[in-house]
PDB file of C-alpha atoms in Angstrom:
ATOM      1  CA  MET A 422     105.649  68.192 148.087  1.00  0.00           C
ATOM      2  CA  SER A 423     105.533  69.273 144.440  1.00  0.00           C
ATOM      3  CA  GLU A 424     108.317  71.465 143.103  1.00  0.00           C
ATOM      4  CA  PHE A 425     105.830  73.158 140.766  1.00  0.00           C
ATOM      5  CA  PRO A 426     103.995  76.394 141.616  1.00  0.00           C
ATOM      6  CA  THR A 427     100.262  76.529 142.257  1.00  0.00           C
ATOM      7  CA  PRO A 428      98.769  76.820 139.742  1.00  0.00           C
ATOM      8  CA  ASN A 429     101.363  75.452 137.314  1.00  0.00           C
ATOM      9  CA  PHE A 430     100.178  77.666 134.473  1.00  0.00           C
ATOM     10  CA  SER A 431     101.703  80.434 132.364  1.00  0.00           C
ATOM     11  CA  ILE A 432     101.018  82.149 129.056  1.00  0.00           C
ATOM     12  CA  ASP A 433     104.200  84.218 129.062  1.00  0.00           C
ATOM     13  CA  LEU A 434     105.816  83.679 125.652  1.00  0.00           C
ATOM     14  CA  THR A 435     108.603  86.207 126.050  1.00  0.00           C
ATOM     15  CA  GLY A 436     111.641  85.096 124.036  1.00  0.00           C
ATOM     16  CA  ASP A 437     109.668  82.700 121.838  1.00  0.00           C
ATOM     17  CA  VAL A 438     109.600  82.991 118.050  1.00  0.00           C
ATOM     18  CA  ALA A 439     106.299  82.024 116.428  1.00  0.00           C
ATOM     19  CA  LEU A 440     105.468  81.447 112.763  1.00  0.00           C
ATOM     20  CA  VAL A 441     101.781  81.599 111.819  1.00  0.00           C
ATOM     21  CA  THR A 442     100.539  80.555 108.377  1.00  0.00           C
ATOM     22  CA  GLY A 443      97.252  81.649 106.847  1.00  0.00           C
ATOM     23  CA  ALA A 444      97.511  84.844 108.866  1.00  0.00           C
ATOM     24  CA  THR A 445      95.775  87.203 106.454  1.00  0.00           C
ATOM     25  CA  SER A 446      92.305  86.620 107.926  1.00  0.00           C
ATOM     26  CA  GLY A 447      90.183  84.688 110.396  1.00  0.00           C
ATOM     27  CA  LEU A 448      91.837  82.374 112.871  1.00  0.00           C
ATOM     28  CA  GLY A 449      95.387  83.070 111.701  1.00  0.00           C
ATOM     29  CA  TRP A 450      94.891  86.835 112.063  1.00  0.00           C
ATOM     30  CA  ARG A 451      93.674  86.331 115.619  1.00  0.00           C
ATOM     31  CA  PHE A 452      96.394  83.802 116.494  1.00  0.00           C
ATOM     32  CA  ALA A 453      99.105  86.259 115.449  1.00  0.00           C
ATOM     33  CA  HIS A 454      97.679  89.017 117.637  1.00  0.00           C
ATOM     34  CA  VAL A 455      97.330  86.710 120.642  1.00  0.00           C
ATOM     35  CA  LEU A 456     100.845  85.285 120.430  1.00  0.00           C
ATOM     36  CA  ALA A 457     102.358  88.750 120.075  1.00  0.00           C
ATOM     37  CA  ALA A 458     100.308  90.046 123.020  1.00  0.00           C
ATOM     38  CA  CYS A 459     101.781  87.279 125.169  1.00  0.00           C
ATOM     39  CA  GLY A 460     105.337  88.299 124.286  1.00  0.00           C
ATOM     40  CA  ALA A 461     106.285  86.159 121.295  1.00  0.00           C
ATOM     41  CA  SER A 462     108.032  87.584 118.253  1.00  0.00           C
ATOM     42  CA  VAL A 463     105.695  86.649 115.412  1.00  0.00           C
ATOM     43  CA  VAL A 464     106.297  86.003 111.724  1.00  0.00           C
ATOM     44  CA  VAL A 465     103.035  86.072 109.774  1.00  0.00           C
ATOM     45  CA  CYS A 466     102.687  84.217 106.475  1.00  0.00           C
ATOM     46  CA  GLY A 467     100.079  84.327 103.738  1.00  0.00           C
ATOM     47  CA  ARG A 468      99.516  85.085 100.082  1.00  0.00           C
ATOM     48  CA  ARG A 469      97.997  88.579 100.361  1.00  0.00           C
ATOM     49  CA  GLU A 470     100.821  91.033 100.916  1.00  0.00           C
ATOM     50  CA  GLU A 471      98.613  94.025 101.692  1.00  0.00           C
ATOM     51  CA  ARG A 472      96.791  92.129 104.429  1.00  0.00           C
ATOM     52  CA  LEU A 473     100.076  90.902 105.907  1.00  0.00           C
ATOM     53  CA  GLN A 474     101.422  94.441 106.004  1.00  0.00           C
ATOM     54  CA  GLN A 475      98.275  95.651 107.766  1.00  0.00           C
ATOM     55  CA  LEU A 476      98.449  92.852 110.338  1.00  0.00           C
ATOM     56  CA  THR A 477     102.121  93.544 110.957  1.00  0.00           C
ATOM     57  CA  GLN A 478     101.475  97.241 111.499  1.00  0.00           C
ATOM     58  CA  ASP A 479      98.558  96.511 113.859  1.00  0.00           C
ATOM     59  CA  ILE A 480     100.736  94.249 116.009  1.00  0.00           C
ATOM     60  CA  ARG A 481     103.620  96.708 116.047  1.00  0.00           C
ATOM     61  CA  ASP A 482     101.264  99.568 116.955  1.00  0.00           C
ATOM     62  CA  ALA A 483     100.099  97.488 119.915  1.00  0.00           C
ATOM     63  CA  GLY A 484     103.711  97.107 121.087  1.00  0.00           C
ATOM     64  CA  GLY A 485     104.402  93.655 119.669  1.00  0.00           C
ATOM     65  CA  GLN A 486     107.134  92.329 117.409  1.00  0.00           C
ATOM     66  CA  CYS A 487     106.058  91.110 113.976  1.00  0.00           C
ATOM     67  CA  ASP A 488     107.458  90.579 110.480  1.00  0.00           C
ATOM     68  CA  PRO A 489     105.500  89.598 107.330  1.00  0.00           C
ATOM     69  CA  VAL A 490     106.513  86.935 104.814  1.00  0.00           C
ATOM     70  CA  VAL A 491     104.494  86.420 101.645  1.00  0.00           C
ATOM     71  CA  THR A 492     104.154  82.643 101.298  1.00  0.00           C
ATOM     72  CA  ASP A 493     102.247  80.251  99.050  1.00  0.00           C
ATOM     73  CA  MET A 494     101.745  77.002 100.955  1.00  0.00           C
ATOM     74  CA  THR A 495     101.465  75.074  97.685  1.00  0.00           C
ATOM     75  CA  ASP A 496     105.047  76.041  96.777  1.00  0.00           C
ATOM     76  CA  ARG A 497     107.584  73.822  98.551  1.00  0.00           C
ATOM     77  CA  GLU A 498     110.512  76.172  98.185  1.00  0.00           C
ATOM     78  CA  ALA A 499     108.442  79.158  99.317  1.00  0.00           C
ATOM     79  CA  VAL A 500     107.460  77.210 102.424  1.00  0.00           C
ATOM     80  CA  ARG A 501     111.092  76.443 103.255  1.00  0.00           C
ATOM     81  CA  ALA A 502     112.102  80.030 102.486  1.00  0.00           C
ATOM     82  CA  SER A 503     109.556  81.305 105.020  1.00  0.00           C
ATOM     83  CA  VAL A 504     111.524  79.574 107.784  1.00  0.00           C
ATOM     84  CA  ASP A 505     114.728  81.216 106.550  1.00  0.00           C
ATOM     85  CA  ALA A 506     112.995  84.599 106.646  1.00  0.00           C
ATOM     86  CA  ALA A 507     111.668  83.998 110.148  1.00  0.00           C
ATOM     87  CA  GLU A 508     115.124  83.054 111.411  1.00  0.00           C
ATOM     88  CA  ALA A 509     116.656  86.125 109.806  1.00  0.00           C
ATOM     89  CA  ALA A 510     114.113  88.319 111.562  1.00  0.00           C
ATOM     90  CA  PHE A 511     113.986  86.862 115.072  1.00  0.00           C
ATOM     91  CA  GLY A 512     115.998  83.632 115.372  1.00  0.00           C
ATOM     92  CA  THR A 513     115.003  79.972 115.500  1.00  0.00           C
ATOM     93  CA  VAL A 514     111.270  79.339 115.254  1.00  0.00           C
ATOM     94  CA  ASN A 515     110.116  77.378 118.309  1.00  0.00           C
ATOM     95  CA  ILE A 516     106.351  77.858 117.920  1.00  0.00           C
ATOM     96  CA  LEU A 517     104.703  76.867 114.639  1.00  0.00           C
ATOM     97  CA  ILE A 518     101.002  77.360 113.935  1.00  0.00           C
ATOM     98  CA  ASN A 519     100.054  75.426 110.789  1.00  0.00           C
ATOM     99  CA  ASN A 520      96.836  77.290 110.129  1.00  0.00           C
ATOM    100  CA  ALA A 521      96.737  77.812 106.344  1.00  0.00           C
ATOM    101  CA  GLY A 522      94.203  75.766 104.428  1.00  0.00           C
ATOM    102  CA  ILE A 523      91.632  75.950 101.656  1.00  0.00           C
ATOM    103  CA  PRO A 524      88.230  74.305 101.083  1.00  0.00           C
ATOM    104  CA  ASP A 525      87.338  72.176  98.091  1.00  0.00           C
ATOM    105  CA  ALA A 526      83.628  73.064  97.647  1.00  0.00           C
ATOM    106  CA  ALA A 527      83.248  70.330  95.035  1.00  0.00           C
ATOM    107  CA  TYR A 528      81.785  66.849  95.105  1.00  0.00           C
ATOM    108  CA  ALA A 529      84.383  64.101  94.763  1.00  0.00           C
ATOM    109  CA  THR A 530      83.012  62.883  91.426  1.00  0.00           C
ATOM    110  CA  LYS A 531      83.106  66.408  89.962  1.00  0.00           C
ATOM    111  CA  MET A 532      86.493  67.575  91.192  1.00  0.00           C
ATOM    112  CA  PRO A 533      89.063  68.566  88.555  1.00  0.00           C
ATOM    113  CA  ASP A 534      92.635  67.378  89.006  1.00  0.00           C
ATOM    114  CA  GLU A 535      93.860  70.944  89.429  1.00  0.00           C
ATOM    115  CA  LEU A 536      91.619  71.531  92.445  1.00  0.00           C
ATOM    116  CA  PHE A 537      92.560  68.155  93.928  1.00  0.00           C
ATOM    117  CA  ASP A 538      96.258  69.023  93.735  1.00  0.00           C
ATOM    118  CA  LYS A 539      95.722  72.506  95.168  1.00  0.00           C
ATOM    119  CA  VAL A 540      93.762  71.275  98.188  1.00  0.00           C
ATOM    120  CA  MET A 541      96.203  68.458  98.903  1.00  0.00           C
ATOM    121  CA  ASP A 542      99.201  70.761  98.589  1.00  0.00           C
ATOM    122  CA  ALA A 543      97.802  73.561 100.764  1.00  0.00           C
ATOM    123  CA  ASN A 544      96.157  71.438 103.448  1.00  0.00           C
ATOM    124  CA  LEU A 545      98.602  68.566 103.834  1.00  0.00           C
ATOM    125  CA  GLU A 546     101.857  68.808 101.904  1.00  0.00           C
ATOM    126  CA  GLY A 547     102.559  72.420 102.925  1.00  0.00           C
ATOM    127  CA  PRO A 548     102.043  71.814 106.662  1.00  0.00           C
ATOM    128  CA  TRP A 549     104.104  68.604 106.450  1.00  0.00           C
ATOM    129  CA  ILE A 550     107.054  70.352 104.820  1.00  0.00           C
ATOM    130  CA  LEU A 551     106.864  73.340 107.161  1.00  0.00           C
ATOM    131  CA  SER A 552     106.688  71.125 110.246  1.00  0.00           C
ATOM    132  CA  THR A 553     109.699  69.083 109.190  1.00  0.00           C
ATOM    133  CA  GLU A 554     111.704  72.172 108.241  1.00  0.00           C
ATOM    134  CA  VAL A 555     111.077  73.841 111.605  1.00  0.00           C
ATOM    135  CA  THR A 556     111.797  70.600 113.441  1.00  0.00           C
ATOM    136  CA  LYS A 557     115.113  69.969 111.654  1.00  0.00           C
ATOM    137  CA  ARG A 558     116.371  73.304 112.892  1.00  0.00           C
ATOM    138  CA  LEU A 559     115.107  72.810 116.428  1.00  0.00           C
ATOM    139  CA  ILE A 560     116.865  69.433 116.595  1.00  0.00           C
ATOM    140  CA  ALA A 561     120.086  70.891 115.182  1.00  0.00           C
ATOM    141  CA  ASN A 562     120.006  73.646 117.812  1.00  0.00           C
ATOM    142  CA  LYS A 563     118.900  71.268 120.593  1.00  0.00           C
ATOM    143  CA  GLN A 564     115.896  73.458 121.330  1.00  0.00           C
ATOM    144  CA  PRO A 565     112.418  72.381 122.441  1.00  0.00           C
ATOM    145  CA  GLY A 566     109.427  73.472 120.391  1.00  0.00           C
ATOM    146  CA  ARG A 567     105.650  73.544 120.036  1.00  0.00           C
ATOM    147  CA  ILE A 568     103.767  72.791 116.844  1.00  0.00           C
ATOM    148  CA  VAL A 569     100.010  73.321 116.635  1.00  0.00           C
ATOM    149  CA  ASN A 570      98.273  72.050 113.511  1.00  0.00           C
ATOM    150  CA  ILE A 571      94.849  73.453 112.695  1.00  0.00           C
ATOM    151  CA  ALA A 572      92.623  70.693 111.348  1.00  0.00           C
ATOM    152  CA  SER A 573      88.819  70.881 111.403  1.00  0.00           C
ATOM    153  CA  VAL A 574      85.880  69.091 112.923  1.00  0.00           C
ATOM    154  CA  ALA A 575      85.433  67.923 109.314  1.00  0.00           C
ATOM    155  CA  ALA A 576      88.195  65.435 110.110  1.00  0.00           C
ATOM    156  CA  TYR A 577      85.580  63.617 112.190  1.00  0.00           C
ATOM    157  CA  VAL A 578      82.239  64.618 110.642  1.00  0.00           C
ATOM    158  CA  THR A 579      81.088  64.700 107.012  1.00  0.00           C
ATOM    159  CA  MET A 580      77.666  65.483 105.522  1.00  0.00           C
ATOM    160  CA  ALA A 581      76.210  64.339 102.215  1.00  0.00           C
ATOM    161  CA  THR A 582      74.788  67.822 101.616  1.00  0.00           C
ATOM    162  CA  ALA A 583      78.161  69.554 101.943  1.00  0.00           C
ATOM    163  CA  PRO A 584      80.664  69.072  99.086  1.00  0.00           C
ATOM    164  CA  ALA A 585      83.780  68.788 101.228  1.00  0.00           C
ATOM    165  CA  ALA A 586      84.974  65.194 100.952  1.00  0.00           C
ATOM    166  CA  LEU A 587      88.563  66.013 100.024  1.00  0.00           C
ATOM    167  CA  TYR A 588      88.760  68.771 102.632  1.00  0.00           C
ATOM    168  CA  SER A 589      87.622  66.235 105.238  1.00  0.00           C
ATOM    169  CA  VAL A 590      90.214  63.719 104.078  1.00  0.00           C
ATOM    170  CA  THR A 591      93.059  66.243 104.249  1.00  0.00           C
ATOM    171  CA  LYS A 592      92.025  67.421 107.705  1.00  0.00           C
ATOM    172  CA  ALA A 593      91.820  63.829 108.965  1.00  0.00           C
ATOM    173  CA  ALA A 594      95.329  63.395 107.583  1.00  0.00           C
ATOM    174  CA  VAL A 595      96.455  66.468 109.542  1.00  0.00           C
ATOM    175  CA  VAL A 596      95.171  64.841 112.734  1.00  0.00           C
ATOM    176  CA  ARG A 597      97.098  61.658 111.955  1.00  0.00           C
ATOM    177  CA  MET A 598     100.180  63.675 110.970  1.00  0.00           C
ATOM    178  CA  THR A 599      99.992  65.310 114.385  1.00  0.00           C
ATOM    179  CA  GLU A 600      99.946  61.933 116.114  1.00  0.00           C
ATOM    180  CA  ALA A 601     102.785  60.493 114.027  1.00  0.00           C
ATOM    181  CA  HIS A 602     105.063  63.528 114.351  1.00  0.00           C
ATOM    182  CA  SER A 603     104.452  63.721 118.088  1.00  0.00           C
ATOM    183  CA  VAL A 604     105.752  60.177 118.556  1.00  0.00           C
ATOM    184  CA  GLU A 605     108.788  60.710 116.326  1.00  0.00           C
ATOM    185  CA  TRP A 606     109.779  64.047 117.870  1.00  0.00           C
ATOM    186  CA  ALA A 607     108.922  63.550 121.541  1.00  0.00           C
ATOM    187  CA  ARG A 608     112.503  62.593 122.398  1.00  0.00           C
ATOM    188  CA  PHE A 609     113.612  65.998 121.121  1.00  0.00           C
ATOM    189  CA  ASN A 610     111.153  67.790 123.444  1.00  0.00           C
ATOM    190  CA  ILE A 611     109.060  68.972 120.519  1.00  0.00           C
ATOM    191  CA  ASN A 612     105.340  68.823 121.276  1.00  0.00           C
ATOM    192  CA  VAL A 613     102.947  68.421 118.348  1.00  0.00           C
ATOM    193  CA  ASN A 614      99.241  68.965 118.900  1.00  0.00           C
ATOM    194  CA  CYS A 615      96.161  69.793 116.885  1.00  0.00           C
ATOM    195  CA  ILE A 616      93.038  71.936 117.161  1.00  0.00           C
ATOM    196  CA  ALA A 617      89.948  70.862 115.231  1.00  0.00           C
ATOM    197  CA  PRO A 618      87.644  73.903 115.043  1.00  0.00           C
ATOM    198  CA  GLY A 619      83.960  73.815 114.288  1.00  0.00           C
ATOM    199  CA  ALA A 620      82.108  76.706 112.644  1.00  0.00           C
ATOM    200  CA  PHE A 621      84.079  79.841 113.489  1.00  0.00           C
ATOM    201  CA  ILE A 622      83.402  83.144 111.762  1.00  0.00           C
ATOM    202  CA  THR A 623      86.097  83.292 109.078  1.00  0.00           C
ATOM    203  CA  GLU A 624      86.233  84.015 105.354  1.00  0.00           C
ATOM    204  CA  MET A 625      85.810  80.288 104.704  1.00  0.00           C
ATOM    205  CA  LEU A 626      82.626  80.092 106.790  1.00  0.00           C
ATOM    206  CA  GLU A 627      81.248  83.282 105.267  1.00  0.00           C
ATOM    207  CA  GLY A 628      81.778  81.701 101.846  1.00  0.00           C
ATOM    208  CA  MET A 629      79.791  78.660 102.971  1.00  0.00           C
ATOM    209  CA  PHE A 630      77.012  80.921 104.242  1.00  0.00           C
ATOM    210  CA  GLU A 631      76.890  82.590 100.815  1.00  0.00           C
ATOM    211  CA  ARG A 632      76.542  79.221  99.078  1.00  0.00           C
ATOM    212  CA  MET A 633      74.282  77.443 101.572  1.00  0.00           C
ATOM    213  CA  GLY A 634      72.651  80.153 103.678  1.00  0.00           C
ATOM    214  CA  ASP A 635      73.295  80.860 107.364  1.00  0.00           C
ATOM    215  CA  PHE A 636      72.939  77.435 108.962  1.00  0.00           C
ATOM    216  CA  SER A 637      74.192  78.446 112.431  1.00  0.00           C
ATOM    217  CA  GLY A 638      70.609  78.327 113.731  1.00  0.00           C
ATOM    218  CA  MET A 639      70.744  74.553 113.343  1.00  0.00           C
ATOM    219  CA  PHE A 640      73.436  74.201 115.995  1.00  0.00           C
ATOM    220  CA  PRO A 641      72.425  73.396 119.605  1.00  0.00           C
ATOM    221  CA  ARG A 642      73.519  76.869 120.777  1.00  0.00           C
ATOM    222  CA  GLN A 643      72.380  78.491 117.531  1.00  0.00           C
ATOM    223  CA  ARG A 644      75.589  80.375 116.885  1.00  0.00           C
ATOM    224  CA  ALA A 645      78.831  80.426 114.970  1.00  0.00           C
ATOM    225  CA  LEU A 646      81.927  81.115 117.065  1.00  0.00           C
ATOM    226  CA  ASP A 647      84.269  84.078 117.272  1.00  0.00           C
ATOM    227  CA  PRO A 648      87.992  83.334 116.751  1.00  0.00           C
ATOM    228  CA  ALA A 649      88.665  84.930 120.155  1.00  0.00           C
ATOM    229  CA  GLN A 650      86.908  81.958 121.737  1.00  0.00           C
ATOM    230  CA  MET A 651      89.865  79.783 120.729  1.00  0.00           C
ATOM    231  CA  ASP A 652      92.513  81.931 122.464  1.00  0.00           C
ATOM    232  CA  SER A 653      92.645  79.771 125.571  1.00  0.00           C
ATOM    233  CA  THR A 654      93.105  76.514 123.651  1.00  0.00           C
ATOM    234  CA  LEU A 655      95.877  77.960 121.511  1.00  0.00           C
ATOM    235  CA  LEU A 656      97.725  79.447 124.480  1.00  0.00           C
ATOM    236  CA  PHE A 657      97.486  76.233 126.456  1.00  0.00           C
ATOM    237  CA  LEU A 658      99.123  74.274 123.635  1.00  0.00           C
ATOM    238  CA  VAL A 659     101.975  76.725 122.973  1.00  0.00           C
ATOM    239  CA  SER A 660     102.787  77.599 126.591  1.00  0.00           C
ATOM    240  CA  PRO A 661     104.765  75.774 129.300  1.00  0.00           C
ATOM    241  CA  SER A 662     101.418  74.748 130.802  1.00  0.00           C
ATOM    242  CA  SER A 663     101.057  71.882 128.300  1.00  0.00           C
ATOM    243  CA  GLU A 664     104.539  70.436 128.814  1.00  0.00           C
ATOM    244  CA  CYS A 665     103.254  66.844 128.928  1.00  0.00           C
ATOM    245  CA  VAL A 666     100.600  67.181 126.220  1.00  0.00           C
ATOM    246  CA  THR A 667     101.631  65.931 122.780  1.00  0.00           C
ATOM    247  CA  GLY A 668      99.864  64.017 120.015  1.00  0.00           C
ATOM    248  CA  THR A 669      96.477  65.368 121.056  1.00  0.00           C
ATOM    249  CA  SER A 670      93.677  66.776 118.910  1.00  0.00           C
ATOM    250  CA  ILE A 671      91.264  69.111 120.694  1.00  0.00           C
ATOM    251  CA  ILE A 672      87.837  69.614 119.122  1.00  0.00           C
ATOM    252  CA  VAL A 673      86.552  73.154 119.695  1.00  0.00           C
ATOM    253  CA  ASP A 674      83.082  73.233 118.136  1.00  0.00           C
ATOM    254  CA  ASP A 675      80.616  74.352 120.842  1.00  0.00           C
ATOM    255  CA  GLY A 676      78.795  71.015 120.586  1.00  0.00           C
ATOM    256  CA  GLN A 677      77.845  71.793 116.983  1.00  0.00           C
ATOM    257  CA  ASN A 678      78.476  68.305 115.657  1.00  0.00           C
ATOM    258  CA  PRO A 679      77.500  64.782 116.739  1.00  0.00           C
ATOM    259  CA  ARG A 680      80.217  62.447 117.954  1.00  0.00           C
TER     260      ARG A 680
END
């Protein structure tokens, strides 16, 4: 007879400390609200201070615990300092959502070095440094943890008509980073997983619609997705329910893209 309850499922995050990057809009904004609603103390990070303050006040007004930290993911020391700030506010971070990222919107042969560096730093180097910084502290404190990296279906699918080659490369690297970190950190009870979203309604997608027109009618279900439709995937990966799941990338794209 199993010692586990039926069903063995919980989204109670009471006592957890979560750090969410790219929280000033879109998926990150929603992730912060969801984690706080499930009981986690949430530190929200991003570049736009006014938006962070608004998000923080919204979560507090709803009864949650939240602190803002202005962070530039292309600045290594700022990334490390965000973990210090989170610890000062609520204690050791045991849930990390690596959500921040930027598009390239330039063909590979026309990309200036400055844009190349910016995309690489924000999409890959920043999440790498933040993951390792959080993990060092979890290991030192002998605490388990959950890291969820936000990649993109672009890690698996590219189109000649969309100038996003470097974005695709960085997001594929995030998937591989997830796999590599999960193997290295499994013995410390730190789970590392990844979500690869399709076309969700965010500032990034709205920018693509402005440049290319609304292409959601081309998808099988003829729609772009609402960030709320990713709540269940996020909560599964950060909750006790996914205890044995690590090194996995979950594509959430509504069947928008061929496999």
